[in-house]
PDB file of C-alpha atoms in Angstrom:
ATOM      1  CA  UNK A 241      80.777 119.367 125.617  1.00  0.00           C
ATOM      2  CA  UNK A 242      82.513 122.649 124.891  1.00  0.00           C
ATOM      3  CA  UNK A 243      81.071 124.757 122.114  1.00  0.00           C
ATOM      4  CA  UNK A 244      83.764 125.877 119.728  1.00  0.00           C
ATOM      5  CA  UNK A 245      83.435 129.184 117.958  1.00  0.00           C
ATOM      6  CA  UNK A 246      84.054 129.001 114.221  1.00  0.00           C
ATOM      7  CA  UNK A 247      87.037 131.067 113.144  1.00  0.00           C
ATOM      8  CA  UNK A 248      86.003 131.443 109.522  1.00  0.00           C
ATOM      9  CA  UNK A 249      89.053 129.724 108.129  1.00  0.00           C
ATOM     10  CA  UNK A 250      88.520 126.076 109.074  1.00  0.00           C
ATOM     11  CA  UNK A 251      89.199 125.107 105.472  1.00  0.00           C
ATOM     12  CA  UNK A 252      92.309 127.105 104.665  1.00  0.00           C
ATOM     13  CA  UNK A 253      93.228 127.341 100.972  1.00  0.00           C
ATOM     14  CA  UNK A 254      96.029 125.140  99.726  1.00  0.00           C
ATOM     15  CA  UNK A 255      99.421 126.548 100.670  1.00  0.00           C
ATOM     16  CA  UNK A 256      97.972 128.196 103.761  1.00  0.00           C
ATOM     17  CA  UNK A 257      98.000 126.956 107.323  1.00  0.00           C
ATOM     18  CA  UNK A 258      94.832 126.231 109.243  1.00  0.00           C
ATOM     19  CA  UNK A 259      93.975 127.912 112.552  1.00  0.00           C
ATOM     20  CA  UNK A 260      95.982 126.927 115.588  1.00  0.00           C
ATOM     21  CA  UNK A 261      94.699 124.249 117.973  1.00  0.00           C
ATOM     22  CA  UNK A 262      92.899 126.771 120.158  1.00  0.00           C
ATOM     23  CA  UNK A 263      91.107 128.116 117.084  1.00  0.00           C
ATOM     24  CA  UNK A 264      92.393 131.670 117.453  1.00  0.00           C
ATOM     25  CA  UNK A 265      94.931 131.641 114.627  1.00  0.00           C
ATOM     26  CA  UNK A 266      94.419 132.878 111.099  1.00  0.00           C
ATOM     27  CA  UNK A 267      95.341 131.353 107.769  1.00  0.00           C
ATOM     28  CA  UNK A 268      98.757 132.658 106.751  1.00  0.00           C
ATOM     29  CA  UNK A 269     101.269 131.687 104.081  1.00  0.00           C
ATOM     30  CA  UNK A 270     102.651 128.237 104.813  1.00  0.00           C
ATOM     31  CA  UNK A 271     105.924 128.327 106.734  1.00  0.00           C
ATOM     32  CA  UNK A 272     106.985 125.196 104.830  1.00  0.00           C
ATOM     33  CA  UNK A 273     106.977 126.835 101.403  1.00  0.00           C
ATOM     34  CA  UNK A 274     110.510 126.550 100.004  1.00  0.00           C
ATOM     35  CA  UNK A 275     112.202 128.614  97.331  1.00  0.00           C
ATOM     36  CA  UNK A 276     113.005 126.891  94.051  1.00  0.00           C
ATOM     37  CA  UNK A 277     116.265 125.014  93.685  1.00  0.00           C
ATOM     38  CA  UNK A 278     118.067 122.134  95.353  1.00  0.00           C
ATOM     39  CA  UNK A 279     117.376 121.152  98.956  1.00  0.00           C
ATOM     40  CA  UNK A 280     119.998 120.183 101.534  1.00  0.00           C
ATOM     41  CA  UNK A 281     118.820 118.131 104.513  1.00  0.00           C
ATOM     42  CA  UNK A 282     121.371 118.045 107.345  1.00  0.00           C
ATOM     43  CA  UNK A 283     120.958 115.393 110.037  1.00  0.00           C
ATOM     44  CA  UNK A 284     123.172 114.569 112.992  1.00  0.00           C
ATOM     45  CA  UNK A 285     122.626 110.807 112.840  1.00  0.00           C
ATOM     46  CA  UNK A 286     121.737 108.112 110.352  1.00  0.00           C
ATOM     47  CA  UNK A 287     117.933 107.827 109.961  1.00  0.00           C
ATOM     48  CA  UNK A 288     117.240 111.240 111.564  1.00  0.00           C
ATOM     49  CA  UNK A 289     116.338 112.755 108.193  1.00  0.00           C
ATOM     50  CA  UNK A 290     113.802 110.026 107.393  1.00  0.00           C
ATOM     51  CA  UNK A 291     112.171 110.233 110.809  1.00  0.00           C
ATOM     52  CA  UNK A 292     112.164 114.021 110.841  1.00  0.00           C
ATOM     53  CA  UNK A 293     111.203 114.929 107.290  1.00  0.00           C
ATOM     54  CA  UNK A 294     110.967 111.797 105.145  1.00  0.00           C
ATOM     55  CA  UNK A 295     107.576 112.764 103.764  1.00  0.00           C
ATOM     56  CA  UNK A 296     108.811 116.206 102.771  1.00  0.00           C
ATOM     57  CA  UNK A 297     111.884 114.723 101.091  1.00  0.00           C
ATOM     58  CA  UNK A 298     109.741 112.275  99.087  1.00  0.00           C
ATOM     59  CA  UNK A 299     107.394 115.110  98.085  1.00  0.00           C
ATOM     60  CA  UNK A 300     110.264 117.323  96.976  1.00  0.00           C
ATOM     61  CA  UNK A 301     111.816 114.522  94.907  1.00  0.00           C
ATOM     62  CA  UNK A 302     108.400 113.846  93.343  1.00  0.00           C
ATOM     63  CA  UNK A 303     108.233 117.542  92.414  1.00  0.00           C
ATOM     64  CA  UNK A 304     111.520 117.151  90.549  1.00  0.00           C
ATOM     65  CA  UNK A 305     113.711 118.832  93.151  1.00  0.00           C
ATOM     66  CA  UNK A 306     117.290 117.740  93.802  1.00  0.00           C
ATOM     67  CA  UNK A 307     117.504 116.603  97.432  1.00  0.00           C
ATOM     68  CA  UNK A 308     120.854 115.960  99.099  1.00  0.00           C
ATOM     69  CA  UNK A 309     121.096 114.444 102.577  1.00  0.00           C
ATOM     70  CA  UNK A 310     124.185 115.179 104.703  1.00  0.00           C
ATOM     71  CA  UNK A 311     124.766 112.926 107.710  1.00  0.00           C
ATOM     72  CA  UNK A 312     127.140 114.578 110.174  1.00  0.00           C
ATOM     73  CA  UNK A 313     128.180 111.703 112.475  1.00  0.00           C
ATOM     74  CA  UNK A 314     129.705 108.353 111.548  1.00  0.00           C
ATOM     75  CA  UNK A 315     127.120 106.044 113.154  1.00  0.00           C
ATOM     76  CA  UNK A 316     129.688 104.172 115.209  1.00  0.00           C
ATOM     77  CA  UNK A 317     127.575 104.469 118.368  1.00  0.00           C
ATOM     78  CA  UNK A 318     124.289 103.483 116.709  1.00  0.00           C
ATOM     79  CA  UNK A 319     124.267  99.762 117.494  1.00  0.00           C
ATOM     80  CA  UNK A 320     123.309  97.438 120.324  1.00  0.00           C
ATOM     81  CA  UNK A 321     126.109  94.881 119.920  1.00  0.00           C
ATOM     82  CA  UNK A 322     129.253  96.007 121.808  1.00  0.00           C
ATOM     83  CA  UNK A 323     131.302  93.276 120.099  1.00  0.00           C
ATOM     84  CA  UNK A 324     130.730  94.768 116.637  1.00  0.00           C
ATOM     85  CA  UNK A 325     133.784  96.732 115.476  1.00  0.00           C
ATOM     86  CA  UNK A 326     133.174 100.432 114.788  1.00  0.00           C
ATOM     87  CA  UNK A 327     134.254 100.073 111.150  1.00  0.00           C
ATOM     88  CA  UNK A 328     131.691  97.330 110.506  1.00  0.00           C
ATOM     89  CA  UNK A 329     128.932  99.304 112.215  1.00  0.00           C
ATOM     90  CA  UNK A 330     129.805 102.443 110.235  1.00  0.00           C
ATOM     91  CA  UNK A 331     129.594 100.536 106.947  1.00  0.00           C
ATOM     92  CA  UNK A 332     126.291  98.937 107.967  1.00  0.00           C
ATOM     93  CA  UNK A 333     124.750 102.257 109.026  1.00  0.00           C
ATOM     94  CA  UNK A 334     125.835 103.953 105.798  1.00  0.00           C
ATOM     95  CA  UNK A 335     124.377 101.116 103.707  1.00  0.00           C
ATOM     96  CA  UNK A 336     121.104 101.366 105.649  1.00  0.00           C
ATOM     97  CA  UNK A 337     121.061 105.153 105.150  1.00  0.00           C
ATOM     98  CA  UNK A 338     121.597 104.855 101.406  1.00  0.00           C
ATOM     99  CA  UNK A 339     118.843 102.231 101.137  1.00  0.00           C
ATOM    100  CA  UNK A 340     116.381 104.334 103.149  1.00  0.00           C
ATOM    101  CA  UNK A 341     117.171 107.399 101.064  1.00  0.00           C
ATOM    102  CA  UNK A 342     116.601 105.511  97.808  1.00  0.00           C
ATOM    103  CA  UNK A 343     113.150 104.448  99.084  1.00  0.00           C
ATOM    104  CA  UNK A 344     112.297 108.164  99.265  1.00  0.00           C
ATOM    105  CA  UNK A 345     113.818 108.885  95.859  1.00  0.00           C
ATOM    106  CA  UNK A 346     116.906 110.598  97.273  1.00  0.00           C
ATOM    107  CA  UNK A 347     120.039 109.460  95.467  1.00  0.00           C
ATOM    108  CA  UNK A 348     122.632 111.813  96.975  1.00  0.00           C
ATOM    109  CA  UNK A 349     123.859 111.160 100.513  1.00  0.00           C
ATOM    110  CA  UNK A 350     127.027 112.695 101.945  1.00  0.00           C
ATOM    111  CA  UNK A 351     128.636 111.280 105.095  1.00  0.00           C
ATOM    112  CA  UNK A 352     130.779 113.757 107.039  1.00  0.00           C
ATOM    113  CA  UNK A 353     131.832 111.030 109.522  1.00  0.00           C
ATOM    114  CA  UNK A 354     132.399 113.097 112.647  1.00  0.00           C
ATOM    115  CA  UNK A 355     132.716 110.771 115.688  1.00  0.00           C
ATOM    116  CA  UNK A 356     129.257 109.688 116.868  1.00  0.00           C
ATOM    117  CA  UNK A 357     128.364 110.743 120.394  1.00  0.00           C
ATOM    118  CA  UNK A 358     131.003 113.475 120.506  1.00  0.00           C
ATOM    119  CA  UNK A 359     129.576 116.131 118.200  1.00  0.00           C
ATOM    120  CA  UNK A 360     128.764 119.529 119.711  1.00  0.00           C
TER     121      UNK A 360
END
């Protein structure tokens, strides 16, 4: 067993980060603190925002913040059935995105509809 040296800030105050994994860091202001106002979440693909920061979006909505999600691609490459027309898949992916966003309390979703798989 390796003895770990206490760093003195194992229980960082709220809004502060805890020491790094190696135990050599210090509590500093949280890098996730956001200024007041609306929040724009930009994601390349449908469901990226929920996987990447769904908890943060739900927290921000619960705090009364306006959260808008912008999906850059059209979702036409996001299916497993090659016989499904792109238009049908796009509509399905957008409906799924709206439903997932509502579960988190987000009511504003913007679809930019750039071709999926060809965005740089």
